[in-house]
Amino acid sequence: STKQKEKINQDIEQFYYMIREDERDHAVIRLIDFENPEKAIIFCRTKKDVDRLTQTLLDAGYTARGLHG
């Protein structure tokens, strides 16, 4: 049997921020602008939150897609 080496991506950084609910959409935009990530995944609690944040990002000129799980 042949063993494959496990590939571990060393270039991934993970962060989380605690933000007041009424400031979240604008805080996400500020964080994206500050961190300037090449790609990002933003988790939300509900489908409604995903849809709202996706639309907020699109309205602000970002490329964004919502994914419901």
Short mmCIF file of C-alpha atoms in Angstrom, two decimals:
data_model
loop_
_atom_site.label_atom_id
_atom_site.label_comp_id
_atom_site.label_asym_id
_atom_site.label_seq_id
_atom_site.Cartn_x
_atom_site.Cartn_y
_atom_site.Cartn_z
CA SER A 1 0.00 0.00 0.00
CA THR A 2 1.16 3.53 -0.80
CA LYS A 3 0.99 6.29 1.80
CA GLN A 4 0.17 9.79 0.63
CA LYS A 5 1.63 12.70 2.55
CA GLU A 6 -1.00 14.89 4.14
CA LYS A 7 -1.04 18.35 2.64
CA ILE A 8 -1.50 21.10 5.17
CA ASN A 9 -2.11 24.62 3.94
CA GLN A 10 0.16 26.86 5.99
CA ASP A 11 -1.17 30.06 4.41
CA ILE A 12 -4.59 30.11 6.10
CA GLU A 13 -5.23 32.48 9.00
CA GLN A 14 -8.41 32.44 11.05
CA PHE A 15 -9.80 35.31 13.10
CA TYR A 16 -13.02 36.02 14.87
CA TYR A 17 -14.43 39.28 16.15
CA MET A 18 -17.22 39.99 18.62
CA ILE A 19 -19.25 42.86 17.19
CA ARG A 20 -22.54 44.39 18.32
CA GLU A 21 -25.39 43.26 16.10
CA ASP A 22 -26.38 46.78 15.03
CA GLU A 23 -22.80 47.45 13.82
CA ARG A 24 -22.02 44.13 12.11
CA ASP A 25 -22.57 44.94 8.44
CA HIS A 26 -20.49 48.11 8.54
CA ALA A 27 -17.86 46.49 10.76
CA VAL A 28 -17.46 43.65 8.25
CA ILE A 29 -16.83 46.18 5.49
CA ARG A 30 -14.28 48.03 7.64
CA LEU A 31 -12.52 44.75 8.47
CA ILE A 32 -12.38 43.72 4.81
CA ASP A 33 -10.95 47.10 3.89
CA PHE A 34 -8.39 46.95 6.73
CA GLU A 35 -7.29 43.32 6.31
CA ASN A 36 -7.57 43.35 2.51
CA PRO A 37 -7.87 39.56 2.21
CA GLU A 38 -7.58 37.82 -1.13
CA LYS A 39 -10.52 35.63 -0.10
CA ALA A 40 -12.67 35.35 3.01
CA ILE A 41 -15.45 33.25 4.46
CA ILE A 42 -17.89 35.01 6.76
CA PHE A 43 -20.22 32.87 8.84
CA CYS A 44 -23.71 34.04 9.82
CA ARG A 45 -26.29 32.55 12.16
CA THR A 46 -29.30 32.52 9.82
CA LYS A 47 -30.16 32.41 6.13
CA LYS A 48 -31.70 35.86 6.52
CA ASP A 49 -28.39 37.18 7.89
CA VAL A 50 -26.51 35.60 4.99
CA ASP A 51 -28.84 37.23 2.46
CA ARG A 52 -28.69 40.63 4.18
CA LEU A 53 -24.89 40.65 4.47
CA THR A 54 -24.44 39.41 0.89
CA GLN A 55 -26.63 42.23 -0.39
CA THR A 56 -24.85 44.78 1.79
CA LEU A 57 -21.48 43.69 0.39
CA LEU A 58 -22.77 43.72 -3.20
CA ASP A 59 -24.25 47.21 -2.68
CA ALA A 60 -20.85 48.36 -1.38
CA GLY A 61 -19.14 47.11 -4.55
CA TYR A 62 -17.67 43.84 -3.28
CA THR A 63 -17.89 40.49 -5.03
CA ALA A 64 -19.90 38.30 -2.66
CA ARG A 65 -21.94 35.12 -2.74
CA GLY A 66 -24.17 33.73 -0.06
CA LEU A 67 -24.20 30.05 0.78
CA HIS A 68 -26.91 28.47 2.91
CA GLY A 69 -26.00 25.29 4.73
#
